[in-house]
Amino acid sequence: MVKEARGRNLFFTTEVAATIESSNVIFISVNTPTKTFGIGAGRAANLEFVEKCARQIAQNSNSHKIVVEKSTLPVRTAEAVKRILKSATNPNASFSVLSNPEFLAEGTAIKDLLNPDRVLIGGECSEAIEQLAGIYGRWVEPERILRTNLWSSELSKLTANAFLAQRVSSINAISALCEATGADIDEVANAIGTDSRIGPKFLKSSVGFGGSCFQKDILNLVYLCEHFGLHEVAKYWEQVIVMNDYQKRRFSTRIVTTMFNTVSDKKIAVWGFAFKKDTNDTRESAAIYVCRDLLEERAKLTIYDPQVSLDKIKHDLAALMTNGSGELSENNRKLIESNVQVADSAESAALGAHAIVVLTEWDEFTTSDFASVYQSMRKPAFLFDGRNLLDRKILAGFGFEVHSIGKS
Ligand code: UGA
């Protein structure tokens, strides 16, 4: 898409001031990570970058501009953006602020862009809303373009992610019960998903959700609720994250207890590090947490991910294993240096390993040569499938001892 449009109606530039001057519509699309310092640290969104954008727009505007919030923002951020824009000194400058949250998911971004479930535009000025709707209207059916007030639009983005994450945490909660009772989580998910009121999507039990959005947006929602004194509501949504943390920890504990209560000095092949398939993004990936737990048990990890480099893996582990005052202890640094390596294929990662741990659902793992993988491993050859990706019966046929999520 970029190749086709670049130089035609898509241009990249670092000339911010001149581009603001010549634009009618300006999208603010900077990131809004969770604050790591000061008030609201660990929960609230860091709006530093959004504010800087708004100030730059105010400084360089000389006519009417439609300013679109594309970044995911806490509710009522538009109010702050509007106030900053009011500081514009050019008498010809005026602004309409719209909220137009992004709903595309990584790995399927282009598909989602071309065929969105809906486009949401929140605002106060109907003329500005219609201008933006007109752009989307070139490829999106009119009934899929929703118009709301500013605050509904901002809140809908956080709520959509909170609901999606809640489904994953709900099915993961039931996976623990399945393991205890002998029920099968995929069968349960299928049975409940056929109820049209529940629906089949986002019911895949896993080692836990990751990605840059779910946790950040829920923390943000929790912070907002607390800000408005809605403590019960805050606690309710926080539980989605508590359950996710539990699921990650539960999985690594299961690995250790199954392997005779020790993984110390044992080689473990880790298949996948990205937070989901078809992306190289590792932000909040469950893999970082599971690998941290295994490293703390002194396991030796050989990681294979088709898109994630050793540097990135070490960087993520170091960030997680850093203490509250931002220091990586000498012990943890050595552990990461000496006990983490990468392989150039899933098969070679498993060579001589005591166990395989599947942490990302990459398609290529399903076509591995499991007969020779089994031959090359120590026995018993354990396989912990954190994505319920592989066929347990076939693997058991080769001799593997398979442990999946939500299956006893
Ligand atoms: C998510 C939302 O799905 C998008 O609609 C939203 O626009 C985006 O966040 C955002 O706010 O930017 P994304 O994080 O890219 O998209 O990926 P998802 O497909 O939602 O997956 C999130 C995590 O949940 C992954 O770790 C995935 O493996 C996990 N997951 C998802 C499950 O464990 N089970 C499922 O059934 C579905």
Short mmCIF file of N, CA and C in Angstrom, two decimals, residues 227-292:
data_model
loop_
_atom_site.label_atom_id
_atom_site.label_comp_id
_atom_site.label_asym_id
_atom_site.label_seq_id
_atom_site.Cartn_x
_atom_site.Cartn_y
_atom_site.Cartn_z
N HIS A 227 -10.08 7.77 39.72
CA HIS A 227 -10.10 9.23 39.72
C HIS A 227 -11.52 9.76 40.00
N PHE A 228 -12.51 9.04 39.45
CA PHE A 228 -13.89 9.48 39.66
C PHE A 228 -14.52 8.84 40.91
N GLY A 229 -13.69 8.19 41.73
CA GLY A 229 -14.18 7.61 42.98
C GLY A 229 -14.98 6.34 42.79
N LEU A 230 -14.86 5.70 41.60
CA LEU A 230 -15.64 4.49 41.34
C LEU A 230 -14.77 3.26 41.66
N HIS A 231 -14.54 3.05 42.95
CA HIS A 231 -13.56 2.04 43.34
C HIS A 231 -13.97 0.62 42.99
N GLU A 232 -15.27 0.31 43.12
CA GLU A 232 -15.74 -1.05 42.78
C GLU A 232 -15.56 -1.31 41.29
N VAL A 233 -15.83 -0.29 40.48
CA VAL A 233 -15.69 -0.46 39.02
C VAL A 233 -14.20 -0.67 38.70
N ALA A 234 -13.36 0.11 39.36
CA ALA A 234 -11.91 -0.02 39.14
C ALA A 234 -11.45 -1.44 39.48
N LYS A 235 -11.92 -1.94 40.63
CA LYS A 235 -11.50 -3.28 41.06
C LYS A 235 -11.98 -4.36 40.10
N TYR A 236 -13.19 -4.17 39.60
CA TYR A 236 -13.77 -5.14 38.66
C TYR A 236 -12.86 -5.29 37.44
N TRP A 237 -12.46 -4.18 36.83
CA TRP A 237 -11.64 -4.26 35.60
C TRP A 237 -10.21 -4.69 35.91
N GLU A 238 -9.73 -4.29 37.08
CA GLU A 238 -8.36 -4.67 37.45
C GLU A 238 -8.21 -6.19 37.50
N GLN A 239 -9.31 -6.85 37.85
CA GLN A 239 -9.27 -8.31 37.98
C GLN A 239 -8.91 -8.99 36.66
N VAL A 240 -9.20 -8.33 35.53
CA VAL A 240 -8.85 -8.90 34.22
C VAL A 240 -7.33 -9.04 34.12
N ILE A 241 -6.62 -8.08 34.68
CA ILE A 241 -5.16 -8.12 34.65
C ILE A 241 -4.63 -9.11 35.69
N VAL A 242 -5.27 -9.10 36.86
CA VAL A 242 -4.86 -10.05 37.91
C VAL A 242 -4.95 -11.48 37.35
N MET A 243 -6.04 -11.77 36.65
CA MET A 243 -6.23 -13.11 36.08
C MET A 243 -5.17 -13.41 35.02
N ASN A 244 -4.82 -12.40 34.24
CA ASN A 244 -3.81 -12.60 33.20
C ASN A 244 -2.44 -12.90 33.82
N ASP A 245 -2.11 -12.17 34.88
CA ASP A 245 -0.83 -12.42 35.57
C ASP A 245 -0.82 -13.83 36.16
N TYR A 246 -1.97 -14.21 36.71
CA TYR A 246 -2.11 -15.55 37.30
C TYR A 246 -1.88 -16.64 36.24
N GLN A 247 -2.45 -16.41 35.06
CA GLN A 247 -2.35 -17.41 33.98
C GLN A 247 -0.90 -17.60 33.55
N LYS A 248 -0.15 -16.51 33.43
CA LYS A 248 1.26 -16.60 33.02
C LYS A 248 2.05 -17.36 34.09
N ARG A 249 1.83 -16.98 35.35
CA ARG A 249 2.57 -17.60 36.46
C ARG A 249 2.19 -19.07 36.60
N ARG A 250 0.90 -19.34 36.42
CA ARG A 250 0.39 -20.72 36.54
C ARG A 250 1.08 -21.62 35.52
N PHE A 251 1.28 -21.08 34.32
CA PHE A 251 1.90 -21.87 33.25
C PHE A 251 3.35 -22.19 33.59
N SER A 252 4.10 -21.18 34.05
CA SER A 252 5.51 -21.47 34.35
C SER A 252 5.64 -22.39 35.56
N THR A 253 4.73 -22.22 36.52
CA THR A 253 4.77 -23.13 37.69
C THR A 253 4.50 -24.57 37.25
N ARG A 254 3.56 -24.71 36.31
CA ARG A 254 3.21 -26.05 35.85
C ARG A 254 4.41 -26.72 35.16
N ILE A 255 5.18 -25.90 34.43
CA ILE A 255 6.37 -26.45 33.77
C ILE A 255 7.33 -27.00 34.82
N VAL A 256 7.58 -26.18 35.84
CA VAL A 256 8.56 -26.58 36.86
C VAL A 256 8.07 -27.82 37.63
N THR A 257 6.82 -27.79 38.07
CA THR A 257 6.34 -28.92 38.88
C THR A 257 6.30 -30.21 38.05
N THR A 258 5.90 -30.08 36.79
CA THR A 258 5.83 -31.29 35.95
C THR A 258 7.22 -31.88 35.73
N MET A 259 8.22 -31.01 35.60
CA MET A 259 9.57 -31.51 35.33
C MET A 259 10.29 -31.85 36.64
N PHE A 260 9.59 -32.56 37.49
CA PHE A 260 10.13 -33.09 38.75
C PHE A 260 10.59 -31.97 39.68
N ASN A 261 9.86 -30.87 39.64
CA ASN A 261 10.11 -29.72 40.54
C ASN A 261 11.45 -29.03 40.35
N THR A 262 12.13 -29.32 39.26
CA THR A 262 13.35 -28.54 39.00
C THR A 262 13.64 -28.43 37.50
N VAL A 263 14.00 -27.22 37.10
CA VAL A 263 14.45 -27.03 35.71
C VAL A 263 15.89 -26.50 35.73
N SER A 264 16.47 -26.48 36.89
CA SER A 264 17.82 -25.95 37.05
C SER A 264 18.79 -26.69 36.12
N ASP A 265 19.50 -25.92 35.30
CA ASP A 265 20.50 -26.47 34.36
C ASP A 265 19.90 -27.30 33.23
N LYS A 266 18.57 -27.36 33.15
CA LYS A 266 17.96 -28.13 32.06
C LYS A 266 17.78 -27.23 30.85
N LYS A 267 18.01 -27.79 29.68
CA LYS A 267 17.82 -27.00 28.46
C LYS A 267 16.33 -27.00 28.10
N ILE A 268 15.79 -25.81 27.94
CA ILE A 268 14.38 -25.70 27.54
C ILE A 268 14.31 -24.93 26.22
N ALA A 269 13.64 -25.54 25.24
CA ALA A 269 13.46 -24.86 23.95
C ALA A 269 12.20 -24.01 24.02
N VAL A 270 12.34 -22.73 23.74
CA VAL A 270 11.17 -21.84 23.76
C VAL A 270 10.81 -21.52 22.32
N TRP A 271 9.62 -21.91 21.92
CA TRP A 271 9.16 -21.67 20.55
C TRP A 271 8.24 -20.44 20.56
N GLY A 272 8.76 -19.34 20.07
CA GLY A 272 7.97 -18.12 19.95
C GLY A 272 8.23 -17.16 21.10
N PHE A 273 8.36 -15.89 20.76
CA PHE A 273 8.58 -14.86 21.79
C PHE A 273 7.66 -13.65 21.58
N ALA A 274 7.18 -13.47 20.35
CA ALA A 274 6.29 -12.34 20.05
C ALA A 274 4.95 -12.51 20.78
N PHE A 275 4.22 -11.42 20.97
CA PHE A 275 2.98 -11.52 21.78
C PHE A 275 1.85 -12.22 21.03
N LYS A 276 1.98 -12.33 19.71
CA LYS A 276 1.08 -13.14 18.90
C LYS A 276 1.78 -13.41 17.58
N LYS A 277 1.20 -14.28 16.76
CA LYS A 277 1.89 -14.60 15.51
C LYS A 277 1.81 -13.43 14.51
N ASP A 278 2.65 -13.52 13.50
CA ASP A 278 2.66 -12.55 12.40
C ASP A 278 3.01 -11.13 12.81
N THR A 279 3.76 -11.00 13.90
CA THR A 279 4.29 -9.70 14.30
C THR A 279 5.64 -9.93 14.99
N ASN A 280 6.50 -8.91 14.93
CA ASN A 280 7.76 -9.02 15.70
C ASN A 280 7.65 -8.25 17.01
N ASP A 281 6.44 -7.83 17.35
CA ASP A 281 6.22 -7.03 18.55
C ASP A 281 6.26 -7.94 19.79
N THR A 282 7.04 -7.54 20.78
CA THR A 282 7.12 -8.35 22.01
C THR A 282 6.58 -7.61 23.22
N ARG A 283 6.00 -6.43 22.99
CA ARG A 283 5.56 -5.65 24.15
C ARG A 283 4.55 -6.43 24.99
N GLU A 284 4.84 -6.55 26.28
CA GLU A 284 3.99 -7.27 27.24
C GLU A 284 3.74 -8.72 26.85
N SER A 285 4.58 -9.27 26.00
CA SER A 285 4.40 -10.66 25.58
C SER A 285 4.47 -11.58 26.81
N ALA A 286 3.54 -12.56 26.85
CA ALA A 286 3.56 -13.52 27.97
C ALA A 286 4.91 -14.24 28.01
N ALA A 287 5.57 -14.35 26.85
CA ALA A 287 6.84 -15.07 26.77
C ALA A 287 7.89 -14.44 27.69
N ILE A 288 7.88 -13.14 27.80
CA ILE A 288 8.90 -12.47 28.64
C ILE A 288 8.73 -12.94 30.09
N TYR A 289 7.48 -13.04 30.53
CA TYR A 289 7.21 -13.40 31.93
C TYR A 289 7.54 -14.87 32.19
N VAL A 290 7.15 -15.73 31.25
CA VAL A 290 7.41 -17.16 31.44
C VAL A 290 8.93 -17.40 31.41
N CYS A 291 9.64 -16.75 30.47
CA CYS A 291 11.09 -16.93 30.40
C CYS A 291 11.75 -16.39 31.67
N ARG A 292 11.26 -15.26 32.18
CA ARG A 292 11.80 -14.73 33.43
C ARG A 292 11.66 -15.76 34.56
#
